[in-house]
XYZ file of C-alpha atoms in Angstrom:
499
model
C -23.811 7.338 14.691
C -22.060 4.789 16.884
C -24.094 1.904 15.476
C -23.077 2.858 11.935
C -19.405 2.921 12.850
C -19.766 -0.399 14.691
C -21.162 -1.934 11.508
C -18.234 -0.526 9.569
C -15.614 -1.787 12.010
C -16.809 -5.324 12.813
C -16.230 -8.506 10.889
C -16.396 -12.248 11.178
C -14.922 -15.008 13.359
C -11.179 -15.631 13.629
C -8.714 -17.340 15.949
C -5.363 -15.911 17.049
C -2.165 -16.628 18.972
C -0.492 -14.532 21.677
C 2.653 -12.526 20.852
C 5.118 -11.890 23.650
C 5.247 -8.088 23.292
C 3.060 -6.185 25.763
C 1.224 -2.884 26.024
C -0.001 -1.153 29.160
C -3.055 1.076 29.538
C -1.857 4.453 30.809
C -5.068 6.442 30.921
C -7.840 8.204 29.051
C -7.347 11.572 27.321
C -3.643 11.734 28.274
C -1.371 14.768 27.985
C -4.352 17.081 27.472
C -5.745 15.294 24.394
C -9.389 16.284 24.001
C -12.038 13.696 23.169
C -14.630 16.459 22.712
C -14.561 20.251 22.551
C -15.304 22.241 25.737
C -18.986 22.407 24.708
C -18.971 18.553 24.416
C -19.412 18.515 20.628
C -17.217 17.118 17.853
C -16.392 13.782 19.456
C -13.135 12.353 18.161
C -13.312 9.398 15.796
C -9.629 9.034 14.837
C -6.416 10.822 15.731
C -3.292 11.383 13.654
C 0.084 12.556 14.957
C 2.566 14.618 12.952
C 5.156 17.327 13.617
C 3.118 20.090 11.987
C 5.265 22.994 13.191
C 8.638 21.272 12.671
C 9.723 21.739 16.291
C 10.741 18.127 16.950
C 7.605 16.831 18.683
C 4.295 15.324 17.589
C 1.178 17.462 17.308
C -2.311 15.913 17.368
C -4.827 16.031 14.526
C -8.361 14.978 15.425
C -11.059 14.025 12.929
C -14.675 12.976 13.271
C -18.274 13.811 12.497
C -19.356 17.396 12.949
C -22.961 16.384 12.324
C -24.771 13.247 11.231
C -28.427 13.234 10.181
C -29.850 9.727 10.635
C -33.403 10.590 9.588
C -34.781 9.066 6.391
C -32.497 7.457 3.847
C -28.795 7.750 4.478
C -26.898 9.927 2.010
C -23.446 11.458 2.013
C -24.768 15.010 2.142
C -26.081 14.221 5.642
C -22.515 13.674 6.874
C -20.379 16.683 7.826
C -16.919 16.401 9.303
C -14.388 18.331 11.329
C -10.592 18.329 11.481
C -8.819 20.080 14.337
C -5.311 20.437 15.731
C -3.832 20.355 19.222
C -0.328 21.796 19.214
C 2.204 20.007 21.397
C 3.675 22.699 23.637
C 5.693 20.152 25.607
C 8.542 18.253 24.015
C 9.205 14.942 22.297
C 9.358 12.957 25.542
C 6.898 14.992 27.617
C 3.935 15.939 25.409
C 1.440 18.561 26.501
C -1.318 19.470 24.085
C -3.032 22.838 23.830
C -6.784 23.007 23.372
C -8.253 22.187 19.981
C -8.154 24.649 17.111
C -9.515 24.233 13.567
C -6.936 22.784 11.187
C -7.736 25.676 8.845
C -10.682 27.823 7.833
C -12.976 26.134 5.320
C -11.205 22.807 5.024
C -12.149 21.285 1.621
C -13.926 18.151 2.819
C -14.855 15.652 0.104
C -18.413 14.644 -0.715
C -18.227 11.185 0.822
C -16.288 9.650 3.666
C -13.469 11.509 5.390
C -10.739 9.213 6.662
C -7.293 10.815 6.128
C -3.735 9.519 6.298
C -0.927 12.049 6.676
C 2.611 12.190 5.292
C 5.009 14.277 3.218
C 4.416 12.694 -0.172
C 6.466 15.125 -2.280
C 9.363 15.889 0.086
C 8.616 19.604 0.448
C 8.411 19.614 4.279
C 4.665 20.221 4.150
C 2.258 17.498 5.321
C -0.027 16.073 2.650
C -3.105 13.877 3.010
C -4.436 10.787 1.309
C -8.188 10.784 1.912
C -10.758 8.052 1.570
C -13.042 8.793 -0.059
C -14.650 11.160 -2.502
C -17.909 9.937 -4.046
C -19.051 10.519 -7.619
C -22.576 10.556 -9.122
C -22.484 6.746 -9.328
C -21.557 6.528 -5.625
C -18.164 5.079 -6.471
C -15.419 5.797 -3.919
C -12.417 7.812 -5.110
C -9.059 8.017 -3.347
C -7.923 11.661 -3.132
C -4.444 13.153 -2.801
C -4.503 16.471 -0.924
C -1.162 17.991 -1.926
C -0.253 20.746 0.508
C 0.813 23.888 -1.316
C 0.594 26.395 1.539
C 0.598 26.320 5.335
C -1.619 29.390 5.673
C -4.727 30.894 4.151
C -7.943 29.365 2.858
C -6.485 27.669 -0.222
C -3.874 25.295 1.143
C -4.385 22.142 -0.955
C -4.175 21.026 -4.543
C -6.683 18.153 -4.676
C -5.684 15.367 -7.068
C -8.363 12.841 -7.941
C -8.436 9.155 -8.803
C -8.078 9.691 -12.539
C -4.882 11.705 -12.164
C -3.588 9.217 -9.627
C -4.424 6.414 -12.088
C -6.104 4.476 -9.297
C -9.390 2.738 -9.949
C -12.440 3.881 -7.973
C -14.128 1.392 -5.647
C -17.676 0.211 -6.254
C -20.685 1.741 -4.526
C -21.097 0.473 -0.981
C -17.397 -0.211 -0.443
C -15.458 1.245 2.477
C -11.721 1.703 3.046
C -9.423 3.480 5.496
C -5.972 4.566 4.165
C -2.486 4.192 5.603
C 0.724 5.701 4.220
C 3.822 3.611 4.895
C 6.934 2.433 3.098
C 5.709 -1.145 2.768
C 8.406 -2.301 0.329
C 11.211 -0.409 2.106
C 12.357 1.448 -1.007
C 12.389 4.891 0.603
C 8.985 6.321 -0.355
C 5.487 6.012 1.144
C 3.130 3.459 -0.385
C -0.628 3.287 0.113
C -2.351 0.450 1.951
C -6.140 0.425 2.278
C -8.066 -1.820 4.661
C -11.820 -2.338 4.538
C -14.274 -4.082 2.241
C -15.423 -4.153 -1.364
C -19.092 -4.484 -2.217
C -19.471 -7.162 -4.907
C -22.243 -9.199 -6.471
C -22.649 -12.906 -5.836
C -23.902 -15.382 -8.448
C -27.516 -14.474 -7.700
C -26.890 -10.754 -8.214
C -27.099 -9.897 -4.509
C -24.602 -7.490 -2.979
C -21.995 -8.960 -0.650
C -19.195 -7.281 1.302
C -15.765 -8.888 1.019
C -12.863 -7.797 3.233
C -9.683 -6.780 1.429
C -6.343 -5.133 1.780
C -5.821 -2.945 -1.290
C -2.236 -1.917 -2.010
C -0.820 0.754 -4.325
C 2.948 0.820 -4.745
C 4.623 4.215 -5.062
C 6.632 4.032 -8.290
C 7.228 7.766 -8.592
C 10.081 9.918 -7.377
C 10.676 11.402 -3.958
C 9.165 14.709 -5.113
C 6.492 13.359 -7.448
C 4.577 10.340 -6.131
C 2.905 7.998 -8.563
C 0.940 4.949 -7.473
C 0.581 1.606 -9.230
C -2.423 -0.377 -8.032
C -4.640 -1.807 -6.894
C -3.091 -5.094 -5.719
C -5.424 -7.192 -3.591
C -4.104 -8.724 -0.346
C -0.382 -8.460 -1.208
C 2.666 -9.865 0.601
C 0.906 -12.890 2.086
C -2.055 -10.931 3.434
C -4.515 -13.226 1.663
C -4.079 -15.653 4.578
C -5.154 -12.961 7.072
C -8.263 -11.532 5.431
C -11.048 -13.993 6.150
C -12.699 -11.208 8.156
C -12.738 -7.416 8.062
C -9.546 -5.703 9.227
C -9.346 -1.981 10.009
C -5.579 -1.568 10.016
C -2.688 0.724 10.849
C 0.941 0.285 9.838
C 4.203 0.784 11.730
C 7.313 -0.930 13.069
C 5.617 -2.260 16.180
C 8.398 -4.674 17.208
C 11.336 -2.398 16.269
C 12.907 -4.788 13.768
C 13.260 -2.195 10.983
C 10.210 -3.159 8.922
C 6.533 -2.242 8.889
C 4.037 -4.468 10.692
C 0.239 -4.237 10.681
C -2.081 -3.790 13.663
C -5.739 -4.454 12.907
C -9.106 -4.180 14.571
C -11.153 -7.287 13.865
C -13.618 -9.674 15.503
C -12.979 -12.789 17.577
C -16.169 -14.504 18.729
C -18.298 -11.619 20.057
C -15.379 -9.294 20.798
C -13.666 -6.593 18.765
C -9.925 -7.083 19.331
C -6.528 -6.043 18.055
C -4.616 -8.440 15.811
C -0.885 -8.184 15.175
C 0.305 -9.129 11.691
C 4.081 -9.419 12.036
C 6.226 -8.678 9.018
C 8.658 -11.565 8.541
C 10.324 -9.881 5.597
C 11.917 -11.957 2.880
C 15.624 -12.110 2.060
C 15.135 -9.474 -0.653
C 13.700 -7.061 1.939
C 10.134 -7.270 0.680
C 7.429 -7.674 3.338
C 5.714 -10.941 4.079
C 2.900 -11.296 6.605
C 2.478 -14.811 7.890
C -0.047 -15.430 10.626
C -1.947 -13.416 13.223
C -1.207 -12.869 16.904
C -2.737 -10.883 19.749
C -0.730 -8.341 21.739
C -1.301 -8.521 25.517
C -2.461 -5.305 27.141
C -4.451 -3.889 24.239
C -8.205 -3.501 24.817
C -11.094 -5.546 23.524
C -14.703 -4.459 23.137
C -17.801 -6.507 23.869
C -21.124 -6.278 22.114
C -22.122 -3.041 23.903
C -18.665 -1.439 23.615
C -16.756 0.186 20.744
C -13.195 0.593 19.533
C -12.703 3.111 16.725
C -9.867 3.230 14.136
C -6.568 3.366 16.087
C -3.288 5.197 15.571
C 0.379 4.315 16.135
C 2.701 7.042 17.465
C 5.714 7.282 19.761
C 4.016 9.688 22.144
C 6.537 9.324 24.971
C 9.619 9.565 22.763
C 11.186 6.330 24.011
C 11.716 4.771 20.594
C 8.703 2.457 20.249
C 5.198 2.942 18.876
C 2.299 3.332 21.298
C -1.382 2.773 20.481
C -3.893 5.610 20.700
C -7.527 4.689 20.127
C -10.897 6.342 20.662
C -12.876 3.913 22.783
C -16.179 3.423 24.573
C -15.521 0.705 27.149
C -17.206 -0.266 30.385
C -13.881 -0.544 32.218
C -12.345 2.799 31.196
C -15.262 4.900 29.956
C -15.444 6.942 26.779
C -12.495 8.897 25.475
C -9.030 8.619 23.941
C -7.239 5.559 25.293
C -3.452 5.554 25.552
C -1.657 2.189 25.538
C 2.094 2.410 26.071
C 4.344 -0.011 24.237
C 6.559 -1.706 26.849
C 9.185 -2.795 24.334
C 11.328 0.208 25.259
C 11.847 1.057 28.894
C 13.233 4.553 28.907
C 16.858 4.643 30.045
C 18.518 7.952 30.834
C 21.034 9.082 28.239
C 23.285 10.644 30.856
C 26.559 12.186 29.727
C 29.569 13.258 31.774
C 31.816 16.014 30.468
C 35.415 16.380 31.549
C 37.436 19.128 29.923
C 36.905 18.441 26.216
C 35.702 14.825 26.467
C 32.061 13.717 26.572
C 31.293 10.218 27.903
C 27.927 8.436 27.877
C 27.206 6.670 31.164
C 25.073 3.839 29.763
C 26.996 0.782 28.548
C 26.062 -2.068 26.233
C 24.341 0.158 23.650
C 25.165 1.758 20.314
C 26.368 5.360 20.374
C 26.023 8.111 17.801
C 27.302 11.558 18.720
C 25.717 14.458 16.887
C 26.002 18.195 16.445
C 23.159 19.912 18.294
C 23.396 22.988 16.073
C 21.809 21.175 13.134
C 21.041 17.673 14.453
C 23.463 15.961 12.057
C 25.395 12.846 13.027
C 29.166 13.169 13.364
C 30.829 10.678 11.064
C 32.760 7.996 12.940
C 31.714 9.277 16.392
C 30.225 5.972 17.586
C 32.258 5.216 20.721
C 31.142 5.673 24.311
C 33.370 8.751 24.618
C 33.751 11.602 22.170
C 36.242 14.458 22.019
C 35.120 17.214 19.614
C 37.700 18.687 17.290
C 36.027 22.110 17.295
C 33.999 24.077 19.788
C 30.235 23.537 19.657
C 27.214 21.903 21.252
C 27.079 18.108 21.186
C 24.890 15.232 22.336
C 24.570 11.485 21.890
C 21.838 9.185 20.604
C 21.713 5.724 22.173
C 20.177 2.607 20.611
C 19.779 -0.622 22.587
C 19.385 -4.206 21.381
C 15.593 -3.762 20.983
C 16.063 -0.807 18.680
C 14.914 1.544 21.436
C 16.387 5.011 21.249
C 17.140 7.744 23.745
C 18.851 11.067 23.368
C 20.987 13.072 25.773
C 20.908 16.739 26.576
C 23.304 18.927 24.613
C 26.630 20.017 26.077
C 28.636 23.074 25.103
C 32.286 22.176 24.553
C 34.997 24.816 24.227
C 38.078 23.319 22.603
C 41.305 24.660 24.126
C 44.931 23.559 24.175
C 45.062 23.085 27.956
C 43.415 19.646 28.086
C 45.523 16.496 28.489
C 43.761 13.716 26.550
C 46.602 11.200 27.071
C 46.434 11.333 30.875
C 44.063 8.370 31.006
C 46.669 6.122 29.405
C 48.801 6.522 32.527
C 46.116 5.211 34.912
C 45.507 1.449 35.074
C 42.468 -0.365 36.506
C 42.677 -4.131 37.182
C 41.418 -6.823 37.471
C 38.528 -6.071 35.138
C 36.023 -7.622 35.435
C 36.208 -8.146 39.177
C 34.096 -9.675 41.927
C 35.345 -8.187 45.204
C 38.077 -5.568 44.700
C 40.151 -3.807 42.078
C 43.328 -1.758 42.022
C 44.003 1.657 40.561
C 47.627 2.377 39.647
C 48.298 6.038 38.889
C 51.480 6.688 36.898
C 50.814 10.413 36.529
C 52.410 13.151 38.587
C 49.047 13.829 40.291
C 47.648 12.050 43.345
C 44.306 10.235 43.033
C 41.942 12.191 45.299
C 38.583 10.474 44.650
C 36.991 7.590 42.774
C 33.295 7.651 41.870
C 31.317 4.653 40.593
C 28.485 5.582 38.218
C 25.971 2.899 37.247
C 23.850 2.758 34.078
C 21.066 4.742 35.758
C 23.443 7.572 36.650
C 23.570 6.790 40.390
C 26.905 7.521 42.061
C 28.985 5.918 44.856
C 32.066 7.877 45.888
C 35.336 6.731 47.497
C 37.835 9.242 48.915
C 41.495 8.339 48.297
C 44.868 10.034 48.399
C 47.682 8.272 46.640
C 49.168 6.707 43.528
C 48.072 3.085 44.114
C 44.700 2.230 45.607
C 43.024 -1.115 46.313
C 39.274 -0.557 46.482
C 36.568 -2.980 47.650
C 33.454 -3.494 45.524
C 31.547 -5.523 48.138
C 28.975 -2.768 48.657
C 28.168 -2.497 44.953
C 25.731 -4.726 43.044
C 26.862 -6.570 39.943
C 26.793 -4.547 36.744
C 28.736 -2.278 34.434
C 30.116 0.936 35.864
C 31.813 4.067 34.669
C 34.583 5.081 37.086
C 35.392 8.757 37.475
C 38.945 9.146 38.778
C 40.048 12.600 39.885
C 43.786 13.145 39.649
C 44.852 16.689 40.392
C 42.633 19.000 38.322
C 41.759 16.288 35.828
C 38.927 13.772 35.571
C 39.663 10.433 33.932
C 36.998 7.858 33.075
C 37.416 4.106 32.989
C 34.993 1.213 32.592
C 34.628 -1.522 35.191
C 32.459 -4.673 35.243
C 31.523 -6.176 38.624
C 30.171 -9.718 38.953
C 29.123 -11.632 42.053
C 30.141 -15.229 42.605
């Protein structure tokens, strides 16, 4: 079986550059992901991640061969497949996967290959599949749309074939793996296939030519309709001199979809990064190939299978998950963390009716925890709710990395004094060695606490209206200052630099 997949996944010679973004190998079979079942059968070939139970975290879907008869002539009826699910019983940032369970009883596998892509194609909050490929009596490959009509029972899908999709079948001997992604950034998922077409050369012999095949979604949000196929679109013709087995996602967090491909360089199977340098009209354009440091490569006796992109650790960037058979790490599900986003704590301080995010230098969006909706205009570091409720903040840094705070229950009363902070002055700001607090309220200043961006605190005890405080013991950086005056807490910002 492995030799067949190696033949499918390898290509010809290419040369690449190095891109500055890095990944880091974090382990094999992380978070309880299962490469095989407890009886060591049903080895994983490809994983998908999707929030199947709508609880805010990613569940794992595993696919692969259930059985493969290699005796005699190869035929599709000798291939049987499995699809299983591991529910995430952790949370978005701390995944923990239960043991494998069948996706459903009697899954309607096609007669042919079984490589699925998952997404909600008709906006009904039920995950659908695009599957490559069904095979007809002429051994042509048909792209299939598995429209999900039920989440339970034995009849969960309405299977829509190539004719209804108005997509041409691929010739016998071709092979493609699907990806669903909004390639043209118009708000709906398009279909991008990577693999090869089997064609005839001038002598009538069969040859395999690598291609990207693209179908644009020209339907509505509830009724997808694909227009295709377009060969090697958006500049991809310059990147397809060898086979690419590809996945799509915003790898560099610049608000467009890039491509990550398995291909061959010399005698190694490696990952190539095809960066999307989108045009001024927003349409994608892929210009050149780079390698991403930290991702694995496979030698002649090793194997990398079709990979997956998913933000497994919930830090706002896409990690790489790939089934691998490597000398250095063994056989299993490899997890490669994207180091673009280094998780920063979204700490929040609450004083009376005011919530303040500790981290500075980021974008803020306060939201209502009851339904997850953003609060219009609530984009400052501090937020005072107008009504009682539960609130949190979403932070976005300059790399597009996101983090989310815990939720805080706020009870709005008439006893708070939101103007008290206007009567307390902090200067000079920024400062290098000391600063002064002048308190024009009727309350004495009893303590001052410095809080850095990581949430660490340094407290100073005071007792007066005017205080001169040294910053010599504090490193340079941005701080939130908590000033306690009487029964109130007032927050100010302070920047410290060192000469």
